[in-house]
Short mmCIF file of C-alpha atoms and ligand atoms in Angstrom, two decimals:
data_model
loop_
_atom_site.label_atom_id
_atom_site.label_comp_id
_atom_site.label_asym_id
_atom_site.label_seq_id
_atom_site.Cartn_x
_atom_site.Cartn_y
_atom_site.Cartn_z
CA MET I 1 34.24 -65.99 -57.92
CA ALA I 2 32.27 -67.20 -55.10
CA ARG I 3 28.85 -65.71 -54.35
CA THR I 4 28.77 -63.90 -50.93
CA LYS I 5 25.65 -65.46 -48.96
CA LEU I 6 22.77 -63.22 -47.97
CA VAL I 7 20.41 -63.66 -45.09
CA VAL I 8 17.36 -61.63 -44.99
CA GLY I 9 14.90 -61.75 -41.95
CA ASN I 10 11.25 -61.03 -43.00
CA TRP I 11 9.54 -59.88 -39.70
CA LYS I 12 6.15 -60.03 -41.53
CA MET I 13 3.45 -58.08 -39.05
CA ASN I 14 5.20 -58.60 -36.05
CA GLY I 15 7.02 -56.61 -33.53
CA SER I 16 6.56 -53.42 -31.32
CA ARG I 17 8.86 -50.50 -30.80
CA ALA I 18 10.25 -51.98 -27.40
CA ALA I 19 10.63 -55.54 -28.79
CA ASN I 20 12.40 -54.33 -31.94
CA ALA I 21 14.79 -52.29 -30.06
CA GLU I 22 15.77 -55.19 -28.03
CA LEU I 23 16.10 -57.64 -31.18
CA LEU I 24 17.96 -55.08 -33.23
CA ALA I 25 20.59 -54.22 -30.39
CA ALA I 26 21.09 -57.91 -29.90
CA LEU I 27 21.46 -58.56 -33.51
CA LYS I 28 24.00 -55.42 -33.79
CA ALA I 29 26.13 -57.04 -30.88
CA ALA I 30 26.00 -60.70 -32.38
CA GLY I 31 27.62 -59.49 -35.82
CA PRO I 32 29.45 -59.03 -37.96
CA TRP I 33 29.06 -62.21 -40.10
CA GLY I 34 31.05 -63.21 -43.09
CA ALA I 35 27.46 -63.10 -44.81
CA GLU I 36 25.39 -60.09 -45.66
CA VAL I 37 22.63 -59.75 -43.21
CA ALA I 38 19.47 -57.56 -43.45
CA VAL I 39 16.09 -57.26 -41.74
CA CYS I 40 12.69 -56.40 -43.21
CA PRO I 41 10.51 -54.78 -40.44
CA PRO I 42 6.97 -53.48 -40.99
CA THR I 43 7.24 -50.13 -42.78
CA VAL I 44 6.26 -48.15 -39.94
CA TYR I 45 9.29 -49.05 -37.85
CA LEU I 46 11.70 -48.18 -40.57
CA ALA I 47 12.75 -44.71 -39.08
CA ASP I 48 13.43 -46.78 -35.66
CA THR I 49 15.44 -49.27 -37.58
CA VAL I 50 17.60 -46.69 -39.38
CA LEU I 51 18.64 -45.37 -35.89
CA ALA I 52 19.07 -48.75 -34.23
CA LEU I 53 21.29 -50.16 -36.98
CA GLN I 54 23.61 -47.10 -37.48
CA GLY I 55 27.19 -48.40 -37.39
CA SER I 56 26.42 -52.02 -37.88
CA ASN I 57 26.67 -54.42 -40.81
CA VAL I 58 23.01 -55.11 -40.82
CA ALA I 59 21.14 -53.78 -43.76
CA TRP I 60 17.38 -53.30 -43.71
CA GLY I 61 14.77 -53.36 -46.36
CA ALA I 62 10.92 -53.40 -46.87
CA GLN I 63 8.58 -56.25 -47.03
CA ASP I 64 6.79 -54.91 -50.15
CA CYS I 65 6.65 -51.70 -52.29
CA SER I 66 4.10 -50.16 -54.63
CA ALA I 67 4.26 -50.61 -58.42
CA HIS I 68 3.27 -46.92 -58.63
CA ALA I 69 5.56 -43.87 -58.38
CA SER I 70 3.07 -41.65 -56.29
CA GLY I 71 -0.59 -40.75 -56.27
CA ALA I 72 -4.04 -41.81 -55.15
CA TYR I 73 -2.92 -45.21 -53.89
CA THR I 74 -4.18 -45.49 -50.24
CA GLY I 75 -2.13 -47.60 -47.95
CA GLU I 76 0.73 -48.21 -50.38
CA VAL I 77 4.42 -47.19 -50.10
CA ALA I 78 6.50 -46.23 -52.95
CA ALA I 79 10.00 -47.30 -53.66
CA ALA I 80 11.35 -43.66 -53.52
CA MET I 81 10.04 -43.34 -50.05
CA LEU I 82 11.62 -46.50 -48.81
CA SER I 83 14.80 -45.38 -50.51
CA GLU I 84 14.62 -42.20 -48.43
CA PHE I 85 14.82 -44.52 -45.25
CA GLY I 86 17.93 -46.16 -46.50
CA CYS I 87 16.20 -49.44 -47.68
CA ARG I 88 18.76 -51.67 -49.62
CA TYR I 89 16.05 -54.19 -50.32
CA ALA I 90 12.17 -54.56 -51.06
CA ILE I 91 10.75 -58.01 -50.90
CA VAL I 92 8.12 -58.49 -53.80
CA GLY I 93 5.93 -61.16 -54.31
CA HIS I 94 5.94 -62.97 -51.17
CA SER I 95 3.37 -65.71 -51.20
CA GLU I 96 1.32 -64.24 -48.49
CA ARG I 97 0.90 -61.13 -50.91
CA ARG I 98 0.20 -63.31 -53.81
CA ALA I 99 -2.52 -65.36 -51.74
CA LEU I 100 -3.95 -62.89 -49.49
CA HIS I 101 -3.79 -59.77 -51.69
CA GLY I 102 -4.28 -61.52 -55.08
CA GLU I 103 -1.08 -60.21 -56.41
CA SER I 104 -0.42 -61.57 -59.97
CA ASP I 105 2.91 -62.41 -61.55
CA GLN I 106 2.74 -59.26 -63.55
CA LEU I 107 2.15 -57.11 -60.62
CA VAL I 108 4.98 -58.59 -58.84
CA ALA I 109 7.26 -57.87 -61.73
CA ASP I 110 6.20 -54.33 -61.92
CA LYS I 111 6.97 -53.83 -58.16
CA ALA I 112 10.53 -55.34 -58.88
CA LYS I 113 10.82 -52.78 -61.78
CA ALA I 114 9.68 -49.93 -59.40
CA ALA I 115 12.00 -50.95 -56.62
CA LEU I 116 14.97 -51.02 -59.01
CA ALA I 117 14.27 -47.61 -60.35
CA HIS I 118 14.82 -46.30 -56.82
CA ASN I 119 18.14 -48.34 -56.23
CA LEU I 120 16.44 -50.86 -54.03
CA THR I 121 17.39 -54.47 -54.68
CA PRO I 122 14.17 -56.32 -55.25
CA ILE I 123 13.97 -59.75 -53.55
CA VAL I 124 11.52 -61.66 -55.87
CA CYS I 125 9.67 -64.70 -54.17
CA VAL I 126 8.73 -67.53 -56.25
CA GLY I 127 7.23 -70.83 -54.95
CA GLU I 128 4.69 -73.63 -55.52
CA THR I 129 1.83 -74.66 -53.17
CA LEU I 130 1.59 -78.07 -51.94
CA ALA I 131 -1.19 -78.89 -54.46
CA GLU I 132 0.97 -77.78 -57.23
CA ARG I 133 3.97 -79.87 -56.09
CA GLU I 134 1.89 -82.96 -55.54
CA ALA I 135 0.23 -82.40 -59.00
CA GLY I 136 3.95 -82.54 -60.39
CA ARG I 137 3.79 -78.71 -61.35
CA THR I 138 6.52 -77.21 -59.22
CA ASP I 139 8.96 -76.37 -62.14
CA GLU I 140 6.08 -75.01 -64.38
CA VAL I 141 4.90 -72.79 -61.47
CA VAL I 142 8.27 -71.29 -60.41
CA LYS I 143 9.19 -70.78 -64.03
CA ARG I 144 6.07 -68.98 -64.96
CA GLN I 145 6.46 -66.60 -61.77
CA LEU I 146 10.20 -65.89 -62.68
CA SER I 147 9.37 -65.42 -66.15
CA ALA I 148 7.29 -62.45 -65.82
CA VAL I 149 9.94 -60.77 -64.05
CA ILE I 150 12.43 -61.65 -66.54
CA HIS I 151 10.43 -60.19 -69.47
CA THR I 152 9.73 -57.02 -67.50
CA LEU I 153 13.08 -56.34 -66.26
CA ALA I 154 14.87 -57.32 -69.40
CA HIS I 155 18.77 -56.80 -69.16
CA CYS I 156 18.23 -55.56 -65.52
CA ILE I 157 17.20 -58.82 -64.25
CA SER I 158 20.72 -59.54 -63.09
CA GLN I 159 20.22 -57.00 -60.40
CA VAL I 160 17.45 -58.97 -58.59
CA VAL I 161 17.80 -61.44 -55.84
CA VAL I 162 15.37 -64.38 -56.12
CA ALA I 163 13.91 -66.28 -53.22
CA TYR I 164 12.65 -69.86 -53.63
CA GLU I 165 9.93 -70.24 -51.12
CA PRO I 166 7.82 -73.41 -51.36
CA VAL I 167 4.47 -72.15 -50.00
CA TRP I 168 4.04 -75.58 -48.14
CA ALA I 169 7.28 -74.84 -46.05
CA ILE I 170 6.46 -71.24 -44.96
CA GLY I 171 5.71 -71.08 -41.21
CA THR I 172 4.86 -74.74 -41.25
CA GLY I 173 8.00 -76.36 -39.71
CA LYS I 174 8.22 -78.23 -43.05
CA THR I 175 11.40 -77.58 -44.81
CA ALA I 176 12.38 -78.60 -48.46
CA SER I 177 14.90 -81.35 -48.31
CA PRO I 178 18.31 -80.45 -49.62
CA ASP I 179 17.67 -82.23 -52.97
CA GLN I 180 14.25 -80.53 -53.40
CA ALA I 181 15.73 -77.08 -52.69
CA GLN I 182 18.83 -77.68 -54.90
CA ALA I 183 16.62 -79.06 -57.76
CA VAL I 184 14.67 -75.88 -57.89
CA HIS I 185 17.46 -73.47 -57.36
CA ALA I 186 19.35 -75.15 -60.20
CA LEU I 187 16.27 -74.86 -62.49
CA LEU I 188 15.81 -71.18 -61.42
CA ARG I 189 19.54 -70.54 -62.27
CA THR I 190 19.27 -72.19 -65.67
CA GLN I 191 16.39 -69.91 -66.48
CA LEU I 192 18.35 -66.89 -65.43
CA THR I 193 21.23 -67.95 -67.36
CA ALA I 194 19.10 -67.79 -70.54
CA ALA I 195 18.23 -64.44 -69.80
CA THR I 196 21.65 -62.66 -68.71
CA GLN I 197 25.25 -63.80 -68.86
CA THR I 198 25.66 -62.72 -65.24
CA ALA I 199 23.44 -65.48 -63.81
CA GLY I 200 26.42 -67.15 -62.20
CA ASP I 201 26.70 -64.03 -59.92
CA MET I 202 22.99 -63.69 -58.81
CA LYS I 203 21.80 -64.66 -55.59
CA ILE I 204 19.07 -67.29 -55.14
CA LEU I 205 17.81 -67.54 -51.49
CA TYR I 206 15.97 -70.46 -49.97
CA GLY I 207 12.96 -69.65 -47.59
CA GLY I 208 10.59 -71.90 -45.76
CA SER I 209 11.20 -72.95 -41.93
CA VAL I 210 14.89 -72.25 -42.20
CA LYS I 211 16.18 -72.61 -38.55
CA ALA I 212 19.40 -72.77 -36.84
CA ASP I 213 19.59 -76.53 -37.03
CA ASN I 214 18.74 -76.84 -40.82
CA ALA I 215 20.34 -73.72 -42.09
CA ALA I 216 23.98 -75.02 -42.63
CA ALA I 217 22.78 -77.95 -44.71
CA LEU I 218 20.72 -75.77 -47.01
CA PHE I 219 23.42 -72.91 -47.46
CA ALA I 220 25.89 -75.52 -48.35
CA LEU I 221 24.01 -76.50 -51.49
CA PRO I 222 25.79 -75.17 -54.84
CA ASP I 223 22.88 -73.02 -55.77
CA VAL I 224 21.67 -71.74 -52.43
CA ASP I 225 22.91 -68.26 -51.71
CA GLY I 226 21.53 -67.79 -48.40
CA GLY I 227 17.98 -67.55 -46.86
CA LEU I 228 14.82 -65.47 -46.37
CA ILE I 229 14.03 -66.15 -42.79
CA GLY I 230 10.48 -65.49 -41.39
CA GLY I 231 9.60 -66.91 -37.89
CA ALA I 232 13.39 -67.43 -36.82
CA SER I 233 14.24 -63.92 -37.66
CA LEU I 234 12.15 -62.73 -34.62
CA LYS I 235 14.59 -64.16 -32.17
CA ALA I 236 18.06 -62.76 -32.03
CA ALA I 237 20.04 -65.86 -30.92
CA ASP I 238 18.11 -67.97 -33.71
CA PHE I 239 18.77 -65.48 -36.35
CA ALA I 240 22.24 -64.88 -35.26
CA ALA I 241 22.92 -68.58 -35.51
CA ILE I 242 21.46 -68.83 -39.02
CA CYS I 243 23.78 -65.73 -40.08
CA ARG I 244 26.57 -67.60 -38.65
CA ALA I 245 25.70 -70.69 -40.71
CA ALA I 246 26.02 -68.58 -43.88
CA GLY I 247 29.45 -67.64 -43.17
C1 LIG C 301 8.78 -66.25 -45.02
O1 LIG C 301 7.77 -65.91 -44.77
O2 LIG C 301 9.35 -65.79 -46.10
C2 LIG C 301 9.32 -67.45 -44.35
C3 LIG C 301 10.33 -68.12 -45.01
O3 LIG C 301 8.78 -67.78 -43.16
P1 LIG C 301 9.42 -68.97 -42.21
O4 LIG C 301 10.71 -68.82 -42.15
O5 LIG C 301 8.63 -68.58 -40.79
O6 LIG C 301 8.77 -70.30 -42.89
#
């Protein structure tokens, strides 16, 4: 059975109540698409997002979630809280969190576990830096990152979405070539296949400077099941065009 494509917009720390209302209204009007579509606004805007997307096919999620259930973790947001706001997804292990907040492979895996425990689908990001790619370490790095999640989630691994996001392609305008993307996606699927019999049904998204004009070529690759979109998800027309390219 063909995997349905998924396109997720990661707004990062952008937006305002007024700008979001405009963007979400335009998105609602632009759909529906053949692909599943979701947006991940900053957490503080989730309540507005829930209201704005009522009756649309666009789902929503969070950009992160705590590995802890509750307690003295100032500034963190628990998976159960995100679930209360109807989130379907939680991005975990985005390279900005790994690099700027020192998140380890194990912490990312623990966050994925916390998300799953509250019926959120974790979107687990993996990806190498430019230095790692140039040193020929891409495969080793992404396998190590995914391996922590596989070991922590065990048989539940089939419930996650994986996003391959080469760090050097995020927000830089440099996209992995179709060959580069497919090679890593195939590697990740092989690794998942060793862990679960249903790896063939799992979604592996590509992220890193996906735009309206390169989305179709990336989404046509055999192991690319959609995209995690940063900058281009902030403009309704661009994001809608990417969603259209996914089906
Ligand atoms: C991202 O941050 O997940 C991302 C892919 O960003 P961009 O599309 O802007 O490269």
